[in-house]
Tab-separated table of C-alpha atoms (C1' of nucleotides) in Angstrom:
chain	number	residue	atom	x	y	z
O	1	MET	CA	-34.177	51.930	90.991
O	2	THR	CA	-34.789	55.653	90.704
O	3	ALA	CA	-33.005	56.212	87.457
O	4	SER	CA	-32.873	59.947	86.789
O	5	SER	CA	-33.887	59.608	83.169
O	6	GLU	CA	-34.630	63.197	82.294
O	7	ALA	CA	-33.934	62.675	78.620
O	8	THR	CA	-31.334	65.247	77.762
O	9	THR	CA	-30.471	62.995	74.875
O	10	SER	CA	-31.476	63.355	71.250
O	11	PRO	CA	-35.078	62.681	70.233
O	12	HIS	CA	-34.544	59.826	67.813
O	13	SER	CA	-35.466	56.150	68.285
O	14	PRO	CA	-34.438	54.209	71.414
O	15	SER	CA	-30.795	53.364	71.006
O	16	LEU	CA	-29.101	55.278	68.253
O	17	PRO	CA	-25.636	55.517	69.696
O	18	ASP	CA	-23.760	58.768	69.681
O	19	SER	CA	-20.582	57.647	71.411
O	20	PRO	CA	-19.590	55.156	74.124
O	21	ALA	CA	-19.909	57.106	77.358
O	22	PRO	CA	-23.394	58.610	76.774
O	23	ILE	CA	-24.727	55.230	75.723
O	24	LEU	CA	-23.693	53.615	78.960
O	25	GLN	CA	-25.136	56.433	81.003
O	26	ARG	CA	-28.423	56.270	79.172
O	27	LEU	CA	-28.680	52.561	79.924
O	28	GLY	CA	-27.716	53.030	83.539
O	29	LEU	CA	-24.558	51.010	83.091
O	30	LYS	CA	-21.291	51.730	84.806
O	31	ALA	CA	-18.767	53.342	82.544
O	32	THR	CA	-15.871	51.070	83.370
O	33	PRO	CA	-12.629	51.479	81.424
O	34	GLN	CA	-13.157	47.996	79.977
O	35	ARG	CA	-16.583	48.842	78.670
O	36	LEU	CA	-15.485	52.122	77.223
O	37	ALA	CA	-12.573	50.455	75.501
O	38	ILE	CA	-14.723	47.710	73.991
O	39	LEU	CA	-17.388	50.094	72.811
O	40	GLY	CA	-14.802	52.545	71.529
O	41	LEU	CA	-13.204	49.814	69.469
O	42	LEU	CA	-16.501	48.773	67.953
O	43	PHE	CA	-17.371	52.358	67.191
O	44	ASN	CA	-14.187	52.828	65.239
O	45	SER	CA	-14.369	49.562	63.379
O	46	SER	CA	-15.866	49.622	59.927
O	47	LEU	CA	-16.528	45.897	60.074
O	48	PRO	CA	-17.961	43.489	62.670
O	49	LEU	CA	-15.451	42.224	65.229
O	50	SER	CA	-15.144	38.843	66.893
O	51	ILE	CA	-14.405	38.300	70.575
O	52	LYS	CA	-10.863	37.359	69.577
O	53	GLY	CA	-10.573	40.421	67.393
O	54	ILE	CA	-11.523	42.632	70.296
O	55	SER	CA	-9.350	40.639	72.642
O	56	LYS	CA	-6.288	41.034	70.448
O	57	GLN	CA	-6.604	44.776	70.446
O	58	LEU	CA	-7.381	44.941	74.151
O	59	PRO	CA	-5.108	42.255	75.595
O	60	HIS	CA	-5.313	43.653	79.119
O	61	ILE	CA	-9.061	42.901	79.271
O	62	ASP	CA	-10.107	39.415	80.226
O	63	PRO	CA	-11.980	37.685	77.366
O	64	VAL	CA	-14.749	36.765	79.780
O	65	THR	CA	-15.360	40.441	80.335
O	66	ILE	CA	-15.615	40.908	76.596
O	67	TYR	CA	-18.088	38.047	76.334
O	68	ARG	CA	-20.171	39.470	79.130
O	69	ASN	CA	-20.173	42.973	77.763
O	70	THR	CA	-20.959	42.037	74.216
O	71	SER	CA	-23.904	39.892	75.201
O	72	PHE	CA	-25.131	42.572	77.537
O	73	LEU	CA	-24.890	45.276	74.905
O	74	LEU	CA	-26.514	42.895	72.473
O	75	GLU	CA	-29.537	42.520	74.738
O	76	LYS	CA	-29.699	46.248	75.143
O	77	GLY	CA	-29.821	46.688	71.399
O	78	ILE	CA	-26.548	48.576	71.167
O	79	LEU	CA	-24.836	45.755	69.335
O	80	ARG	CA	-25.922	43.384	66.621
O	81	ARG	CA	-24.573	39.902	66.121
O	82	VAL	CA	-23.517	39.238	62.546
O	83	GLU	CA	-23.225	35.766	61.068
O	84	LEU	CA	-20.182	35.580	58.824
O	85	ARG	CA	-19.812	31.780	58.974
O	86	HIS	CA	-16.382	32.033	60.474
O	87	GLY	CA	-17.253	29.678	63.290
O	88	HIS	CA	-17.740	32.312	65.959
O	89	ALA	CA	-19.824	35.399	66.591
O	90	HIS	CA	-19.085	38.880	65.269
O	91	TYR	CA	-20.496	42.091	66.674
O	92	GLU	CA	-21.084	45.572	65.360
O	93	ILE	CA	-22.675	48.762	66.590
O	94	VAL	CA	-26.308	49.144	65.546
O	95	LYS	CA	-26.398	52.244	63.402
O	96	ALA	CA	-29.382	54.232	62.192
O	97	GLN	CA	-29.087	53.093	58.605
O	98	ASP	CA	-29.451	49.359	58.228
O	99	HIS	CA	-26.877	47.546	56.111
O	100	HIS	CA	-25.685	44.069	55.225
O	101	HIS	CA	-22.491	42.245	54.307
O	102	LEU	CA	-20.687	40.513	51.516
O	103	ILE	CA	-18.549	37.653	52.787
O	104	CYS	CA	-15.896	35.892	50.716
O	105	THR	CA	-16.159	32.156	51.269
O	106	ALA	CA	-12.573	31.608	50.127
O	107	CYS	CA	-10.666	34.155	52.200
O	108	ALA	CA	-12.254	35.873	55.166
O	109	ARG	CA	-12.880	39.227	53.509
O	110	VAL	CA	-15.978	41.118	54.533
O	111	GLU	CA	-17.443	44.185	52.869
O	112	GLU	CA	-20.337	46.303	53.945
O	113	ILE	CA	-23.315	46.758	51.666
O	114	ALA	CA	-24.900	50.130	52.253
O	115	GLY	CA	-28.653	50.442	52.473
O	116	CYS	CA	-31.384	47.889	52.824
O	117	ASP	CA	-34.917	47.673	51.509
O	118	ILE	CA	-35.855	44.438	53.180
O	119	GLN	CA	-37.964	46.032	55.863
O	120	ILE	CA	-40.633	46.926	53.339
O	121	LEU	CA	-41.146	43.209	52.822
O	122	GLU	CA	-41.891	42.554	56.450
O	123	ASP	CA	-45.545	43.498	56.443
O	124	THR	CA	-46.239	41.312	53.457
O	125	ILE	CA	-44.446	38.411	55.104
O	126	LEU	CA	-46.444	38.776	58.302
O	127	LYS	CA	-49.694	38.900	56.398
O	128	LYS	CA	-48.863	35.587	54.796
O	129	SER	CA	-47.588	33.984	57.994
O	130	LYS	CA	-49.701	31.505	59.899
O	131	HIS	CA	-48.019	31.770	63.290
O	132	PHE	CA	-46.128	35.029	63.494
O	133	LYS	CA	-47.295	38.324	64.907
O	134	SER	CA	-44.323	40.648	64.550
O	135	ILE	CA	-40.854	40.981	63.094
O	136	HIS	CA	-38.306	43.063	64.913
O	137	GLU	CA	-35.147	42.144	63.088
O	138	HIS	CA	-33.757	40.417	60.071
O	139	ALA	CA	-30.394	39.088	59.006
O	140	LEU	CA	-29.243	39.202	55.422
O	141	GLU	CA	-25.791	38.212	54.297
O	142	PHE	CA	-24.406	37.495	50.865
O	143	TYR	CA	-21.713	34.876	50.406
O	144	GLY	CA	-19.520	34.864	47.351
O	145	LEU	CA	-15.970	35.379	46.125
O	146	CYS	CA	-13.987	38.561	46.372
O	147	LYS	CA	-12.123	39.662	43.263
O	148	GLU	CA	-8.784	38.438	44.550
O	149	CYS	CA	-10.028	34.951	45.355
O	150	SER	CA	-11.886	34.871	42.098
O	151	LYS	CA	-8.603	35.330	40.251
O	152	LEU	CA	-6.933	32.524	42.207
O	153	ALA	CA	-9.845	30.341	41.153
O	154	LYS	CA	-9.412	26.776	40.078
Q	1	MET	CA	-14.115	6.902	38.674
Q	2	THR	CA	-16.264	5.768	35.763
Q	3	ALA	CA	-19.560	6.871	37.192
Q	4	SER	CA	-22.283	5.784	34.803
Q	5	SER	CA	-23.840	9.227	34.679
Q	6	GLU	CA	-26.152	8.801	31.751
Q	7	ALA	CA	-28.520	11.451	33.030
Q	8	THR	CA	-31.754	9.649	33.518
Q	9	THR	CA	-32.485	12.377	35.995
Q	10	SER	CA	-34.492	15.508	35.420
Q	11	PRO	CA	-32.925	18.331	33.387
Q	12	HIS	CA	-32.794	21.007	36.058
Q	13	SER	CA	-29.752	22.564	37.786
Q	14	PRO	CA	-26.891	20.505	39.338
Q	15	SER	CA	-28.113	19.154	42.654
Q	16	LEU	CA	-31.851	19.258	42.880
Q	17	PRO	CA	-32.459	16.220	45.019
Q	18	ASP	CA	-35.120	13.740	44.142
Q	19	SER	CA	-34.722	11.355	47.053
Q	20	PRO	CA	-31.879	10.103	49.256
Q	21	ALA	CA	-30.533	7.082	47.408
Q	22	PRO	CA	-30.207	8.639	43.932
Q	23	ILE	CA	-28.473	11.679	45.391
Q	24	LEU	CA	-25.803	9.585	47.007
Q	25	GLN	CA	-25.232	7.591	43.858
Q	26	ARG	CA	-24.945	10.716	41.764
Q	27	LEU	CA	-22.261	12.058	44.087
Q	28	GLY	CA	-20.418	8.770	44.184
Q	29	LEU	CA	-21.070	8.363	47.873
Q	30	LYS	CA	-21.734	5.072	49.592
Q	31	ALA	CA	-25.363	4.578	50.456
Q	32	THR	CA	-24.848	3.497	54.036
Q	33	PRO	CA	-27.901	2.945	56.224
Q	34	GLN	CA	-26.764	5.867	58.376
Q	35	ARG	CA	-26.612	8.234	55.448
Q	36	LEU	CA	-29.921	7.125	54.070
Q	37	ALA	CA	-31.539	7.575	57.449
Q	38	ILE	CA	-30.113	11.065	57.941
Q	39	LEU	CA	-31.038	12.198	54.463
Q	40	GLY	CA	-34.445	10.584	54.720
Q	41	LEU	CA	-35.126	12.444	57.918
Q	42	LEU	CA	-34.133	15.771	56.411
Q	43	PHE	CA	-36.238	15.088	53.367
Q	44	ASN	CA	-39.294	14.536	55.452
Q	45	SER	CA	-38.742	17.459	57.752
Q	46	SER	CA	-40.522	20.665	56.912
Q	47	LEU	CA	-38.079	22.661	59.021
Q	48	PRO	CA	-34.305	22.727	59.475
Q	49	LEU	CA	-32.946	20.168	61.926
Q	50	SER	CA	-30.072	20.406	64.376
Q	51	ILE	CA	-27.513	17.675	64.991
Q	52	LYS	CA	-29.295	16.922	68.247
Q	53	GLY	CA	-32.642	16.886	66.501
Q	54	ILE	CA	-31.382	14.316	64.057
Q	55	SER	CA	-29.618	12.423	66.805
Q	56	LYS	CA	-32.755	12.156	68.893
Q	57	GLN	CA	-34.681	10.584	66.069
Q	58	LEU	CA	-31.807	8.320	65.104
Q	59	PRO	CA	-30.331	7.337	68.467
Q	60	HIS	CA	-28.523	4.316	67.078
Q	61	ILE	CA	-26.334	6.546	64.908
Q	62	ASP	CA	-23.265	8.073	66.509
Q	63	PRO	CA	-23.494	11.888	66.598
Q	64	VAL	CA	-20.032	12.094	65.075
Q	65	THR	CA	-21.377	10.311	62.031
Q	66	ILE	CA	-24.151	12.872	61.823
Q	67	TYR	CA	-21.651	15.713	62.076
Q	68	ARG	CA	-19.506	14.194	59.380
Q	69	ASN	CA	-22.384	13.517	57.048
Q	70	THR	CA	-24.025	16.892	57.413
Q	71	SER	CA	-20.809	18.776	56.733
Q	72	PHE	CA	-20.078	16.510	53.809
Q	73	LEU	CA	-23.522	16.984	52.311
Q	74	LEU	CA	-23.196	20.689	52.990
Q	75	GLU	CA	-20.018	20.870	50.908
Q	76	LYS	CA	-21.701	18.928	48.155
Q	77	GLY	CA	-24.527	21.432	48.081
Q	78	ILE	CA	-27.206	18.957	49.125
Q	79	LEU	CA	-27.731	20.664	52.442
Q	80	ARG	CA	-27.855	24.252	53.537
Q	81	ARG	CA	-26.925	25.511	56.968
Q	82	VAL	CA	-29.556	27.778	58.479
Q	83	GLU	CA	-28.839	30.281	61.227
Q	84	LEU	CA	-31.698	30.298	63.714
Q	85	ARG	CA	-29.690	31.780	66.616
Q	86	HIS	CA	-30.308	28.751	68.752
Q	87	GLY	CA	-26.649	28.347	69.545
Q	88	HIS	CA	-25.981	25.507	67.138
Q	89	ALA	CA	-26.288	24.735	63.452
Q	90	HIS	CA	-29.441	23.642	61.665
Q	91	TYR	CA	-29.570	21.920	58.308
Q	92	GLU	CA	-32.141	21.532	55.575
Q	93	ILE	CA	-32.296	20.038	52.116
Q	94	VAL	CA	-31.604	22.534	49.346
Q	95	LYS	CA	-34.758	22.661	47.292
Q	96	ALA	CA	-35.368	24.196	43.891
Q	97	GLN	CA	-37.391	27.108	45.191
Q	98	ASP	CA	-35.448	29.303	47.562
Q	99	HIS	CA	-37.126	30.242	50.837
Q	100	HIS	CA	-36.409	31.836	54.182
Q	101	HIS	CA	-37.495	31.600	57.814
Q	102	LEU	CA	-39.344	33.381	60.536
Q	103	ILE	CA	-37.850	32.666	63.947
Q	104	CYS	CA	-39.545	33.502	67.230
Q	105	THR	CA	-37.036	35.023	69.601
Q	106	ALA	CA	-39.143	34.116	72.643
Q	107	CYS	CA	-39.911	30.446	72.035
Q	108	ALA	CA	-38.010	28.456	69.450
Q	109	ARG	CA	-40.736	28.367	66.807
Q	110	VAL	CA	-39.637	28.461	63.201
Q	111	GLU	CA	-41.835	28.965	60.165
Q	112	GLU	CA	-40.923	28.801	56.527
Q	113	ILE	CA	-41.455	31.792	54.278
Q	114	ALA	CA	-42.153	30.674	50.741
Q	115	GLY	CA	-40.494	32.386	47.843
Q	116	CYS	CA	-37.608	34.812	47.644
Q	117	ASP	CA	-36.828	37.751	45.399
Q	118	ILE	CA	-33.473	38.593	46.875
Q	119	GLN	CA	-31.486	37.129	44.032
Q	120	ILE	CA	-32.550	39.908	41.732
Q	121	LEU	CA	-30.678	42.295	44.022
Q	122	GLU	CA	-27.405	40.468	43.645
Q	123	ASP	CA	-26.284	42.010	40.385
Q	124	THR	CA	-26.911	45.489	41.671
Q	125	ILE	CA	-24.982	44.721	44.835
Q	126	LEU	CA	-22.004	43.402	42.896
Q	127	LYS	CA	-21.949	46.438	40.652
Q	128	LYS	CA	-21.676	48.649	43.696
Q	129	SER	CA	-19.115	46.465	45.444
Q	130	LYS	CA	-15.471	47.439	45.520
Q	131	HIS	CA	-13.963	44.031	46.241
Q	132	PHE	CA	-16.427	41.344	45.295
Q	133	LYS	CA	-16.689	39.436	42.054
Q	134	SER	CA	-19.526	37.011	42.568
Q	135	ILE	CA	-22.302	35.991	44.918
Q	136	HIS	CA	-23.286	32.371	45.130
Q	137	GLU	CA	-25.499	32.358	48.151
Q	138	HIS	CA	-27.355	34.517	50.601
Q	139	ALA	CA	-28.899	34.056	54.013
Q	140	LEU	CA	-32.007	35.888	55.046
Q	141	GLU	CA	-33.825	35.266	58.289
Q	142	PHE	CA	-36.498	37.248	60.057
Q	143	TYR	CA	-36.633	37.347	63.842
Q	144	GLY	CA	-39.779	38.284	65.661
Q	145	LEU	CA	-42.512	36.986	67.911
Q	146	CYS	CA	-44.948	34.251	67.084
Q	147	LYS	CA	-48.602	34.903	67.909
Q	148	GLU	CA	-48.515	32.761	71.012
Q	149	CYS	CA	-45.503	34.505	72.515
Q	150	SER	CA	-46.933	37.827	71.516
Q	151	LYS	CA	-49.973	37.120	73.696
Q	152	LEU	CA	-47.797	36.172	76.669
Q	153	ALA	CA	-46.073	39.506	76.219
Q	154	LYS	CA	-45.099	41.705	79.110
K	1	DA	C1'	-15.005	59.279	103.087
K	2	DT	C1'	-18.394	55.500	103.083
K	3	DT	C1'	-21.368	52.284	101.135
K	4	DT	C1'	-23.167	49.042	97.917
K	5	DA	C1'	-24.518	46.931	93.961
K	6	DA	C1'	-22.389	46.294	89.608
K	7	DT	C1'	-18.391	44.621	87.380
K	8	DT	C1'	-14.129	42.299	86.817
K	9	DG	C1'	-10.711	38.427	86.601
K	10	DC	C1'	-9.480	33.902	87.260
K	11	DA	C1'	-10.620	28.997	87.425
K	12	DA	C1'	-13.526	25.652	86.118
K	13	DA	C1'	-17.645	23.937	83.661
K	14	DT	C1'	-20.479	23.360	79.607
K	15	DT	C1'	-21.646	22.928	74.822
K	16	DA	C1'	-20.689	22.444	70.008
K	17	DT	C1'	-17.780	20.538	66.924
K	18	DT	C1'	-13.503	18.155	65.197
K	19	DT	C1'	-9.855	14.689	64.965
K	20	DG	C1'	-7.261	10.087	65.410
K	21	DC	C1'	-7.493	5.526	64.881
K	22	DA	C1'	-8.924	0.776	64.775
K	23	DT	C1'	-12.885	-1.719	62.967
K	24	DT	C1'	-16.536	-2.380	59.772
K	25	DT	C1'	-18.792	-2.322	55.348
K	26	DA	C1'	-20.687	-0.863	50.542
K	27	DG	C1'	-19.811	-1.707	46.264
K	28	DA	C1'	-16.464	-2.915	42.727
K	29	DT	C1'	-13.807	-6.920	40.997
K	30	DT	C1'	-13.104	-11.432	40.332
X	1	DA	C1'	-20.729	-15.954	45.888
X	2	DA	C1'	-16.010	-14.842	47.793
X	3	DT	C1'	-12.474	-11.236	47.806
X	4	DC	C1'	-10.721	-6.716	48.002
X	5	DT	C1'	-10.245	-1.848	49.101
X	6	DA	C1'	-11.274	2.669	49.871
X	7	DA	C1'	-14.814	4.889	52.257
X	8	DA	C1'	-17.439	5.220	56.320
X	9	DT	C1'	-18.454	4.243	61.150
X	10	DG	C1'	-17.971	4.332	66.282
X	11	DC	C1'	-15.587	5.322	70.261
X	12	DA	C1'	-12.308	8.115	72.851
X	13	DA	C1'	-10.110	12.133	73.207
X	14	DA	C1'	-9.046	16.892	71.617
X	15	DT	C1'	-10.249	21.608	70.464
X	16	DA	C1'	-12.976	25.836	70.312
X	17	DA	C1'	-16.514	28.869	71.730
X	18	DT	C1'	-18.993	30.332	75.315
X	19	DT	C1'	-20.899	30.303	80.139
X	20	DT	C1'	-20.869	30.094	85.179
X	21	DG	C1'	-19.276	30.533	90.219
X	22	DC	C1'	-17.131	33.224	93.299
X	23	DA	C1'	-14.036	36.257	95.683
X	24	DA	C1'	-11.916	40.751	94.956
X	25	DT	C1'	-12.393	45.312	92.895
X	26	DT	C1'	-14.556	49.626	91.691
X	27	DA	C1'	-17.953	53.282	89.767
X	28	DA	C1'	-21.057	56.190	91.319
X	29	DA	C1'	-24.520	57.307	94.746
X	30	DT	C1'	-24.776	58.907	99.584
DNA sequence: ATTTAATTGCAAATTATTTGCATTTAGATT
DNA sequence: AATCTAAATGCAAATAATTTGCAATTAAAT
């Protein structure tokens, strides 16, 4: 209960991850090899990963452990769940700079879109809303065809 | 095959639904009572419905039939699938004017946000993209707290 | 070295969704 | 109106994603 949180960490907003181990410490989570491996993988991935994707690269870790860790890290705000319409969840590290994705609806290609100006809309939306008080997150994905699939068109 | 499509319908884009029966005819689909009921329900709903939501209001229709019809109508562009993070799909009629949703992450409240200017971003995004040729759809949802849940805050 | 709560792995349950197949039926044809 | 046929339905069973229970293990505090 007496978490020695003497803030030796950087001064930016709550959970801007530096690297796996410090993150876990900061949250008071045990740095198990499984956790470090999962987080490490996500840190090095340029695109969101599915449970299976993680599982394939870390076959010695039980998928249940991956499920539990991802949803835990999701709650803690370290991970974000991305909807790619592939029939299962995908996760990525929450980075300082917000971004979105382009998803090919023909093949499974995903590309990151840098930058995001949506947040500036949020105040306006709330002003117009009848029932809502605050917005803490948004999801924006673009679905289309990648160049390759566009060529194979019919 | 000889669908008597003599365009008595309005002159706007491909599938802007008027009402259940005409839509089905236009697509060459049988107007079964089940289909009409499902479409009718969605037409009258101001918010996206889940399979269960539809099922509850139409208990005499087998859920499998609802699954099959929603995914069929989804492919045909009559319905859109909305991601509310409730653990299952939600569907709504595709209307002329694009819109988005506010979803309370504490209770399950959903509110519609009228209007959308995201499409004007699409060209810019494609110009910057390395692999993508076209965008035909986007999903934008805002997650936050509704006023009621905000009061019950902790 | 000891302790303990957190974490893991395995088995089994749950939930969402899909598929196979025999029966029914909307709508076209006569 | 009776007949025909492909499309659509309902039921049972399969699959896929995710969650839960519990005993065994382990990180990190003492």
